[in-house]
CSV table of C-alpha atoms and ligand atoms in Angstrom, one decimal:
chain,number,residue,atom,x,y,z
A,1,MET,CA,-133.8,157.3,13.7
A,2,SER,CA,-135.8,160.0,14.5
A,3,LYS,CA,-138.3,162.3,12.9
A,4,LEU,CA,-139.2,165.6,14.5
A,5,SER,CA,-141.5,168.0,13.3
A,6,VAL,CA,-141.6,172.0,12.9
A,7,LYS,CA,-145.0,173.6,12.9
A,8,ILE,CA,-144.9,177.4,12.1
A,9,ASN,CA,-148.0,179.2,11.9
A,10,GLU,CA,-150.0,176.2,12.6
A,11,GLN,CA,-149.9,174.1,9.7
A,12,GLU,CA,-148.6,176.3,7.2
A,13,LYS,CA,-145.1,176.1,7.2
A,14,SER,CA,-144.5,172.9,9.0
A,15,TYR,CA,-141.6,169.9,8.1
A,16,PRO,CA,-140.1,167.3,9.3
A,17,ILE,CA,-136.6,166.8,10.3
A,18,ILE,CA,-135.1,163.6,9.7
A,19,ILE,CA,-132.0,162.2,11.9
A,20,ASN,CA,-130.6,159.1,11.3
A,21,ASP,CA,-127.1,157.2,10.0
A,22,ASN,CA,-128.2,155.5,7.2
A,23,PRO,CA,-125.6,154.9,4.2
A,24,VAL,CA,-125.2,158.5,2.7
A,25,SER,CA,-126.0,156.5,-0.6
A,26,THR,CA,-129.9,156.3,0.6
A,27,LEU,CA,-130.2,160.1,1.0
A,28,LYS,CA,-130.9,160.8,-2.9
A,29,ASP,CA,-134.1,158.5,-2.7
A,30,ALA,CA,-135.2,159.9,0.6
A,31,ILE,CA,-134.7,163.8,-0.8
A,32,PHE,CA,-136.7,162.6,-4.0
A,33,SER,CA,-139.5,161.4,-1.9
A,34,ARG,CA,-139.9,164.9,-0.4
A,35,LEU,CA,-139.7,166.7,-4.0
A,36,GLU,CA,-142.8,168.1,-5.6
A,37,GLY,CA,-141.9,169.1,-8.8
A,38,LYS,CA,-139.5,167.1,-11.4
A,39,LYS,CA,-136.7,169.5,-11.6
A,40,PHE,CA,-134.0,170.4,-8.7
A,41,LEU,CA,-130.6,172.3,-8.3
A,42,VAL,CA,-128.4,170.6,-5.9
A,43,VAL,CA,-126.2,173.4,-4.1
A,44,ILE,CA,-123.3,171.4,-2.5
A,45,SER,CA,-120.1,172.0,-0.9
A,46,GLU,CA,-116.9,171.4,-2.5
A,47,LYS,CA,-115.4,169.4,0.3
A,48,VAL,CA,-118.8,167.3,0.7
A,49,GLU,CA,-118.7,166.6,-3.0
A,50,LYS,CA,-114.9,165.4,-3.0
A,51,LEU,CA,-115.7,163.1,-0.1
A,52,TYR,CA,-119.4,162.0,-0.8
A,53,GLY,CA,-120.4,163.3,-4.3
A,54,LYS,CA,-120.3,159.6,-5.8
A,55,ALA,CA,-122.2,158.2,-2.8
A,56,LEU,CA,-124.8,160.9,-3.2
A,57,GLY,CA,-125.0,160.3,-7.1
A,58,PHE,CA,-126.4,163.3,-8.2
A,59,GLU,CA,-125.5,164.1,-11.9
A,60,LYS,CA,-122.8,166.9,-12.7
A,61,THR,CA,-125.4,169.1,-14.6
A,62,GLU,CA,-127.6,169.1,-11.3
A,63,LYS,CA,-125.1,170.4,-9.3
A,64,PHE,CA,-123.8,173.8,-8.1
A,65,ILE,CA,-120.4,173.3,-6.6
A,66,LEU,CA,-119.7,176.0,-3.9
A,67,LYS,CA,-116.1,176.5,-2.8
A,68,ASP,CA,-115.8,176.2,0.9
A,69,GLY,CA,-115.2,179.2,3.3
A,70,GLU,CA,-117.6,182.2,4.7
A,71,LYS,CA,-116.4,184.4,1.9
A,72,GLU,CA,-118.4,182.5,-0.4
A,73,LYS,CA,-121.6,183.6,1.0
A,74,ASN,CA,-121.7,186.4,-1.4
A,75,PHE,CA,-123.8,188.3,-3.9
A,76,LYS,CA,-121.6,186.8,-6.6
A,77,ASN,CA,-122.5,183.3,-5.8
A,78,TYR,CA,-126.2,184.1,-5.0
A,79,LYS,CA,-126.4,185.7,-8.7
A,80,LYS,CA,-124.6,182.5,-10.1
A,81,ILE,CA,-127.3,180.0,-8.3
A,82,LEU,CA,-130.1,182.1,-9.5
A,83,GLU,CA,-128.6,182.0,-12.9
A,84,ARG,CA,-128.3,178.0,-12.7
A,85,ALA,CA,-131.7,177.9,-11.5
A,86,LEU,CA,-133.2,179.8,-14.3
A,87,LYS,CA,-131.1,177.9,-17.0
A,88,LEU,CA,-132.3,175.0,-15.5
A,89,GLN,CA,-136.0,176.5,-15.9
A,90,LEU,CA,-136.8,175.7,-12.4
A,91,THR,CA,-140.6,176.5,-11.6
A,92,ARG,CA,-142.1,177.3,-8.3
A,93,LYS,CA,-142.8,173.7,-7.6
A,94,ASP,CA,-139.3,172.7,-8.0
A,95,THR,CA,-136.6,172.7,-5.5
A,96,ILE,CA,-133.2,174.0,-4.8
A,97,ILE,CA,-131.5,171.2,-2.3
A,98,ALA,CA,-128.5,172.5,-0.2
A,99,ILE,CA,-126.0,169.7,1.0
A,100,GLY,CA,-123.4,171.4,3.0
A,101,GLY,CA,-122.6,173.6,6.3
A,102,GLY,CA,-124.0,176.9,7.1
A,103,VAL,CA,-123.1,178.7,4.4
A,104,VAL,CA,-124.0,176.5,1.9
A,105,GLY,CA,-127.6,176.3,3.4
A,106,ASP,CA,-127.6,180.0,4.0
A,107,LEU,CA,-127.0,181.1,0.5
A,108,ALA,CA,-128.8,178.3,-1.2
A,109,GLY,CA,-131.6,179.1,1.2
A,110,PHE,CA,-131.8,182.9,0.5
A,111,ALA,CA,-131.6,181.8,-3.3
A,112,ALA,CA,-134.7,179.3,-3.0
A,113,ALA,CA,-136.6,182.5,-1.1
A,114,THR,CA,-136.2,184.7,-3.6
A,115,TYR,CA,-136.1,182.6,-7.0
A,116,MET,CA,-139.7,183.4,-8.1
A,117,ARG,CA,-140.6,184.8,-4.9
A,118,GLY,CA,-139.7,181.3,-3.2
A,119,ILE,CA,-139.5,177.8,-4.3
A,120,ASN,CA,-139.3,174.4,-2.4
A,121,PHE,CA,-136.0,174.2,-0.3
A,122,ILE,CA,-134.4,171.2,1.1
A,123,GLN,CA,-131.6,171.1,3.8
A,124,VAL,CA,-129.0,168.5,4.1
A,125,PRO,CA,-126.4,169.9,6.7
A,126,THR,CA,-123.1,168.2,6.9
A,127,THR,CA,-121.5,170.0,9.7
A,128,LEU,CA,-122.5,169.7,13.4
A,129,LEU,CA,-122.9,173.5,13.2
A,130,ALA,CA,-125.5,173.0,10.5
A,131,CYS,CA,-127.1,170.2,12.2
A,132,VAL,CA,-128.0,171.9,15.3
A,133,ASP,CA,-128.3,175.3,14.3
A,134,SER,CA,-128.5,176.7,11.1
A,135,SER,CA,-130.4,174.0,9.1
A,136,VAL,CA,-133.5,174.6,11.3
A,137,GLY,CA,-135.4,177.7,11.9
A,138,GLY,CA,-135.3,179.2,8.6
A,139,LYS,CA,-132.7,182.0,8.9
A,140,THR,CA,-131.3,182.4,5.3
A,141,GLY,CA,-128.8,185.1,3.9
A,142,ILE,CA,-125.4,186.4,2.4
A,143,ASP,CA,-122.7,188.6,3.7
A,144,THR,CA,-121.7,191.9,2.4
A,145,SER,CA,-118.6,194.1,3.3
A,146,PHE,CA,-120.8,195.8,5.7
A,147,GLY,CA,-121.0,192.6,7.7
A,148,LYS,CA,-122.2,189.2,8.1
A,149,ASN,CA,-126.0,188.2,7.4
A,150,LEU,CA,-127.2,191.6,6.7
A,151,ILE,CA,-129.1,190.6,3.6
A,152,GLY,CA,-131.5,187.6,4.1
A,153,SER,CA,-135.0,186.6,4.7
A,154,PHE,CA,-136.7,184.0,7.0
A,155,TYR,CA,-137.4,181.2,4.9
A,156,GLN,CA,-138.4,177.9,6.2
A,157,PRO,CA,-137.3,174.8,4.1
A,158,SER,CA,-139.6,171.9,3.3
A,159,ALA,CA,-137.6,169.4,4.9
A,160,VAL,CA,-134.2,168.8,6.9
A,161,PHE,CA,-132.2,165.5,6.3
A,162,ILE,CA,-129.8,165.1,9.1
A,163,ASN,CA,-127.2,162.2,8.6
A,164,THR,CA,-124.6,161.7,11.3
A,165,ASN,CA,-122.3,159.8,8.6
A,166,PHE,CA,-121.0,163.1,7.7
A,167,LEU,CA,-119.9,164.4,10.8
A,168,GLN,CA,-117.1,161.6,10.7
A,169,THR,CA,-115.0,163.4,8.3
A,170,LEU,CA,-115.2,166.9,9.7
A,171,ASP,CA,-111.9,168.2,11.0
A,172,ASP,CA,-111.6,168.5,14.6
A,173,ARG,CA,-112.0,172.4,14.5
A,174,GLN,CA,-115.1,172.1,12.5
A,175,PHE,CA,-116.3,169.6,15.0
A,176,LYS,CA,-115.5,171.9,18.2
A,177,THR,CA,-117.1,174.7,16.3
A,178,GLY,CA,-120.4,172.9,16.3
A,179,MET,CA,-119.7,171.9,19.7
A,180,GLY,CA,-119.8,175.4,20.7
A,181,GLU,CA,-123.5,175.7,19.7
A,182,VAL,CA,-124.4,172.6,21.4
A,183,VAL,CA,-122.9,173.9,24.7
A,184,LYS,CA,-124.9,177.2,24.3
A,185,TYR,CA,-127.9,175.2,24.3
A,186,ALA,CA,-127.2,173.5,27.6
A,187,PHE,CA,-127.2,176.9,29.1
A,188,ILE,CA,-130.4,178.1,27.9
A,189,GLU,CA,-132.2,174.9,28.0
A,190,LYS,CA,-135.0,176.2,30.4
A,191,SER,CA,-135.4,179.5,28.6
A,192,CYS,CA,-136.5,177.3,25.4
A,193,ARG,CA,-139.4,176.3,27.1
A,194,SER,CA,-139.5,173.0,25.6
A,195,GLU,CA,-142.4,170.6,26.7
A,196,GLU,CA,-139.9,167.8,27.4
A,197,GLU,CA,-137.1,167.9,30.1
A,198,LEU,CA,-134.1,167.0,27.9
A,199,ASN,CA,-131.2,167.8,30.3
A,200,LEU,CA,-128.7,168.4,28.0
A,201,THR,CA,-126.3,169.4,30.3
A,202,ASN,CA,-126.4,166.0,32.1
A,203,PHE,CA,-126.0,164.4,28.8
A,204,LEU,CA,-123.1,166.6,28.1
A,205,THR,CA,-121.2,165.5,31.1
A,206,GLU,CA,-122.1,161.8,31.1
A,207,ASN,CA,-121.6,161.4,27.4
A,208,THR,CA,-118.4,163.6,27.1
A,209,GLU,CA,-116.0,160.7,25.7
A,210,LYS,CA,-118.7,159.2,23.2
A,211,ILE,CA,-119.4,162.5,22.0
A,212,LEU,CA,-115.7,163.4,21.1
A,213,THR,CA,-115.0,160.2,19.8
A,214,ARG,CA,-117.9,160.5,17.6
A,215,ASN,CA,-120.2,157.8,18.5
A,216,LEU,CA,-122.8,157.4,15.7
A,217,ARG,CA,-125.8,156.7,18.2
A,218,THR,CA,-124.7,159.6,20.9
A,219,LEU,CA,-124.5,162.2,18.2
A,220,GLU,CA,-127.9,161.4,16.7
A,221,SER,CA,-129.2,161.7,20.6
A,222,LEU,CA,-127.2,164.7,20.9
A,223,ILE,CA,-128.4,166.7,17.9
A,224,GLU,CA,-131.8,165.3,18.4
A,225,ILE,CA,-132.1,167.1,21.9
A,226,CYS,CA,-130.3,170.2,20.4
A,227,VAL,CA,-133.2,170.4,17.5
A,228,LYS,CA,-135.8,169.8,19.9
A,229,LEU,CA,-134.7,173.0,21.8
A,230,LYS,CA,-134.3,174.9,18.7
A,231,ILE,CA,-137.7,173.8,17.6
A,232,SER,CA,-139.2,174.8,20.6
A,233,VAL,CA,-138.1,178.4,20.3
A,234,VAL,CA,-138.7,179.0,16.6
A,235,GLN,CA,-142.2,177.5,16.8
A,236,LYS,CA,-142.6,180.2,19.5
A,237,ASP,CA,-141.0,183.1,17.7
A,238,GLU,CA,-140.0,182.6,14.0
A,239,LYS,CA,-138.9,186.2,13.3
A,240,GLU,CA,-137.0,186.8,16.5
A,241,SER,CA,-139.2,189.4,17.8
A,242,GLY,CA,-138.7,187.9,21.3
A,243,LEU,CA,-137.8,184.7,22.6
A,244,ARG,CA,-135.7,183.5,19.7
A,245,LYS,CA,-133.2,186.3,21.0
A,246,ILE,CA,-132.2,183.8,23.5
A,247,LEU,CA,-130.2,181.8,20.6
A,248,ASN,CA,-127.8,184.5,20.5
A,249,PHE,CA,-126.4,183.6,24.1
A,250,GLY,CA,-122.6,184.3,23.8
A,251,HIS,CA,-123.3,186.0,20.4
A,252,THR,CA,-123.0,189.5,21.1
A,253,TYR,CA,-119.4,189.6,22.4
A,254,GLY,CA,-118.7,186.5,20.2
A,255,HIS,CA,-119.6,188.3,16.8
A,256,ALA,CA,-117.4,191.2,18.0
A,257,VAL,CA,-114.4,188.7,18.6
A,258,GLU,CA,-114.7,187.5,15.1
A,259,LYS,CA,-115.1,190.8,13.4
A,260,PHE,CA,-112.1,192.0,15.4
A,261,THR,CA,-110.0,189.1,14.0
A,262,ASN,CA,-111.2,189.5,10.4
A,263,TYR,CA,-113.0,186.2,10.8
A,264,LYS,CA,-109.5,184.4,10.3
A,265,LYS,CA,-108.2,183.5,13.6
A,266,TYR,CA,-111.1,181.6,15.3
A,267,THR,CA,-114.3,179.9,14.2
A,268,HIS,CA,-117.7,180.8,15.0
A,269,GLY,CA,-118.2,178.3,17.7
A,270,GLU,CA,-114.9,179.1,19.5
A,271,ALA,CA,-115.5,183.1,19.5
A,272,ILE,CA,-119.2,182.2,20.9
A,273,VAL,CA,-117.7,180.1,23.7
A,274,LYS,CA,-115.5,183.2,24.4
A,275,GLY,CA,-118.7,185.3,24.5
A,276,MET,CA,-120.5,182.8,27.0
A,277,GLU,CA,-117.6,183.2,29.2
A,278,PHE,CA,-117.5,187.0,28.9
A,279,ALA,CA,-121.6,186.6,29.5
A,280,PHE,CA,-120.9,184.3,32.7
A,281,ASN,CA,-118.2,187.2,34.0
A,282,LEU,CA,-120.4,190.0,33.4
A,283,ALA,CA,-123.5,188.2,35.0
A,284,VAL,CA,-121.3,187.6,38.1
A,285,LYS,CA,-120.2,191.2,38.1
A,286,ARG,CA,-123.7,192.3,37.9
A,287,ASN,CA,-124.9,190.1,40.7
A,288,ILE,CA,-127.3,188.3,38.3
A,289,ILE,CA,-125.9,184.8,39.3
A,290,ASP,CA,-123.6,183.7,41.6
A,291,LYS,CA,-120.0,182.7,41.2
A,292,ASN,CA,-120.7,178.9,41.9
A,293,TYR,CA,-122.7,178.7,38.6
A,294,LYS,CA,-119.9,180.5,36.6
A,295,PHE,CA,-117.5,177.8,37.9
A,296,PHE,CA,-119.7,175.2,37.3
A,297,ALA,CA,-120.4,176.6,33.5
A,298,ASN,CA,-116.5,176.8,32.9
A,299,ASP,CA,-116.0,173.3,34.1
A,300,VAL,CA,-118.9,172.1,31.4
A,301,ILE,CA,-117.3,174.2,28.6
A,302,LYS,CA,-113.6,172.8,29.5
A,303,LYS,CA,-114.7,169.3,29.0
A,304,PHE,CA,-114.7,169.9,25.2
A,305,GLY,CA,-111.3,171.6,24.7
A,306,PHE,CA,-112.2,174.8,22.8
A,307,LYS,CA,-109.3,177.0,21.5
A,308,SER,CA,-108.7,179.6,24.0
A,309,ILE,CA,-108.9,183.1,23.1
A,310,PRO,CA,-107.3,186.3,24.9
A,311,ASP,CA,-109.1,189.2,26.0
A,312,TYR,CA,-109.0,191.9,23.2
A,313,PRO,CA,-109.5,195.6,24.1
A,314,ILE,CA,-112.8,195.9,25.6
A,315,GLU,CA,-113.5,199.4,24.1
A,316,LYS,CA,-112.6,198.0,20.5
A,317,LEU,CA,-114.9,195.2,20.9
A,318,ILE,CA,-117.3,197.4,22.4
A,319,LYS,CA,-117.3,199.6,18.9
A,320,LEU,CA,-118.1,196.4,17.2
A,321,MET,CA,-120.7,195.7,19.2
A,322,LYS,CA,-122.5,198.8,18.7
A,323,MET,CA,-122.7,198.2,15.1
A,324,ASP,CA,-124.4,194.6,15.5
A,325,LYS,CA,-127.6,194.0,14.2
A,326,LYS,CA,-128.7,193.1,17.8
A,327,ALA,CA,-127.9,196.8,18.8
A,328,GLU,CA,-130.3,199.4,19.6
A,329,PHE,CA,-129.5,202.9,20.0
A,330,GLU,CA,-127.2,203.7,22.4
A,331,TYR,CA,-127.5,200.2,24.2
A,332,ILE,CA,-125.9,196.8,23.6
A,333,THR,CA,-127.9,193.8,24.2
A,334,PHE,CA,-126.8,190.7,26.1
A,335,ILE,CA,-128.4,187.4,26.6
A,336,LEU,CA,-127.2,186.5,30.1
A,337,PRO,CA,-127.2,183.5,32.5
A,338,THR,CA,-129.7,184.2,35.2
A,339,ASP,CA,-129.9,180.8,36.8
A,340,TYR,CA,-129.0,177.3,35.8
A,341,SER,CA,-129.8,176.9,32.1
A,342,GLU,CA,-132.0,180.1,32.0
A,343,VAL,CA,-130.9,183.2,30.3
A,344,ALA,CA,-132.6,186.5,29.8
A,345,GLU,CA,-132.2,189.5,27.9
A,346,PHE,CA,-130.1,192.7,29.1
A,347,LYS,CA,-129.4,196.1,27.8
A,348,PHE,CA,-126.2,198.0,28.8
A,349,THR,CA,-124.8,201.4,27.5
A,350,GLU,CA,-121.0,201.5,26.7
A,351,LYS,CA,-120.6,203.5,29.9
A,352,ASP,CA,-122.0,200.4,32.0
A,353,LEU,CA,-119.5,198.0,30.2
A,354,LEU,CA,-116.6,200.0,30.5
B,401,LIG,N1,-128.9,180.9,14.7
B,401,LIG,C1,-129.6,181.7,15.7
B,401,LIG,C2,-131.1,181.5,15.1
B,401,LIG,O1,-131.4,180.6,14.3
B,401,LIG,O2,-131.7,181.9,15.4
């Protein structure tokens, strides 16, 4: 078991992240030990409810069960959660608890951020992607027809409970989508400016088999490394005004691929792996890195057997990249590799890219 802590704005927004493989049935007590008020609302993914509802032990009246899929991260469900919270008469001291993947965490987090101008929020991520990325750092939000996460807020949870048992029942694609974000941390590690040398690339190459067979202890160590890197970044830049942008490595192109294929064909992780490959190619073309680093990176990526994505027409992807939240005027921003495990921000015009 490990207990990490996030310190944002000195102590003001600090919270613990507890990582372990204790039986799922022990989670409720652990969560209760972090409640301030008496009341709470659990927002839980339908899949997780089916598999673990009994072991978790929450009453039906305490739960809002959310169907699975990105399309559920919408206004309608946001409103429904707020109405349930109002019906339960939650006060500011009470808590919204998210149990599920990124969709549940983002949606429940946004409800928590805005209900009574902000109530306690606890994250229990149950997918690898949510464990290593979305449950830490306070990004919350919902999607609209104009795009993903365009409405949201930065709102830090009061605790995050990561239990690796949930990862045993993820389907292979779900697991691999999380691995996409994990591999990303390996390529940005030095730029995360963690005080500790974590050497994720070595960990990935030395433990590939154990990761893919989901050895509980290996997953715990893997998540711990990624969370430490993410903590290091968000502590330095909570609101993404500088350093935090490096977490978008692979995302400019990856988001465009997701949009171009209507979010149906590929998972987020698969798309950002393609985005990282694009970034490595671009960096070689611009003489930012040499070819050997690109080949090395491709070998690391290959170990995890991500679904391969074809090259879609660049003109169409550029159009979508220009609509990205990260785009500024005529520039498209990319995080590109500059050296082993180091990245930096670069801006290109459409003409440059073509
Ligand atoms: N998912 C990227 C971030 O939290 O900034």
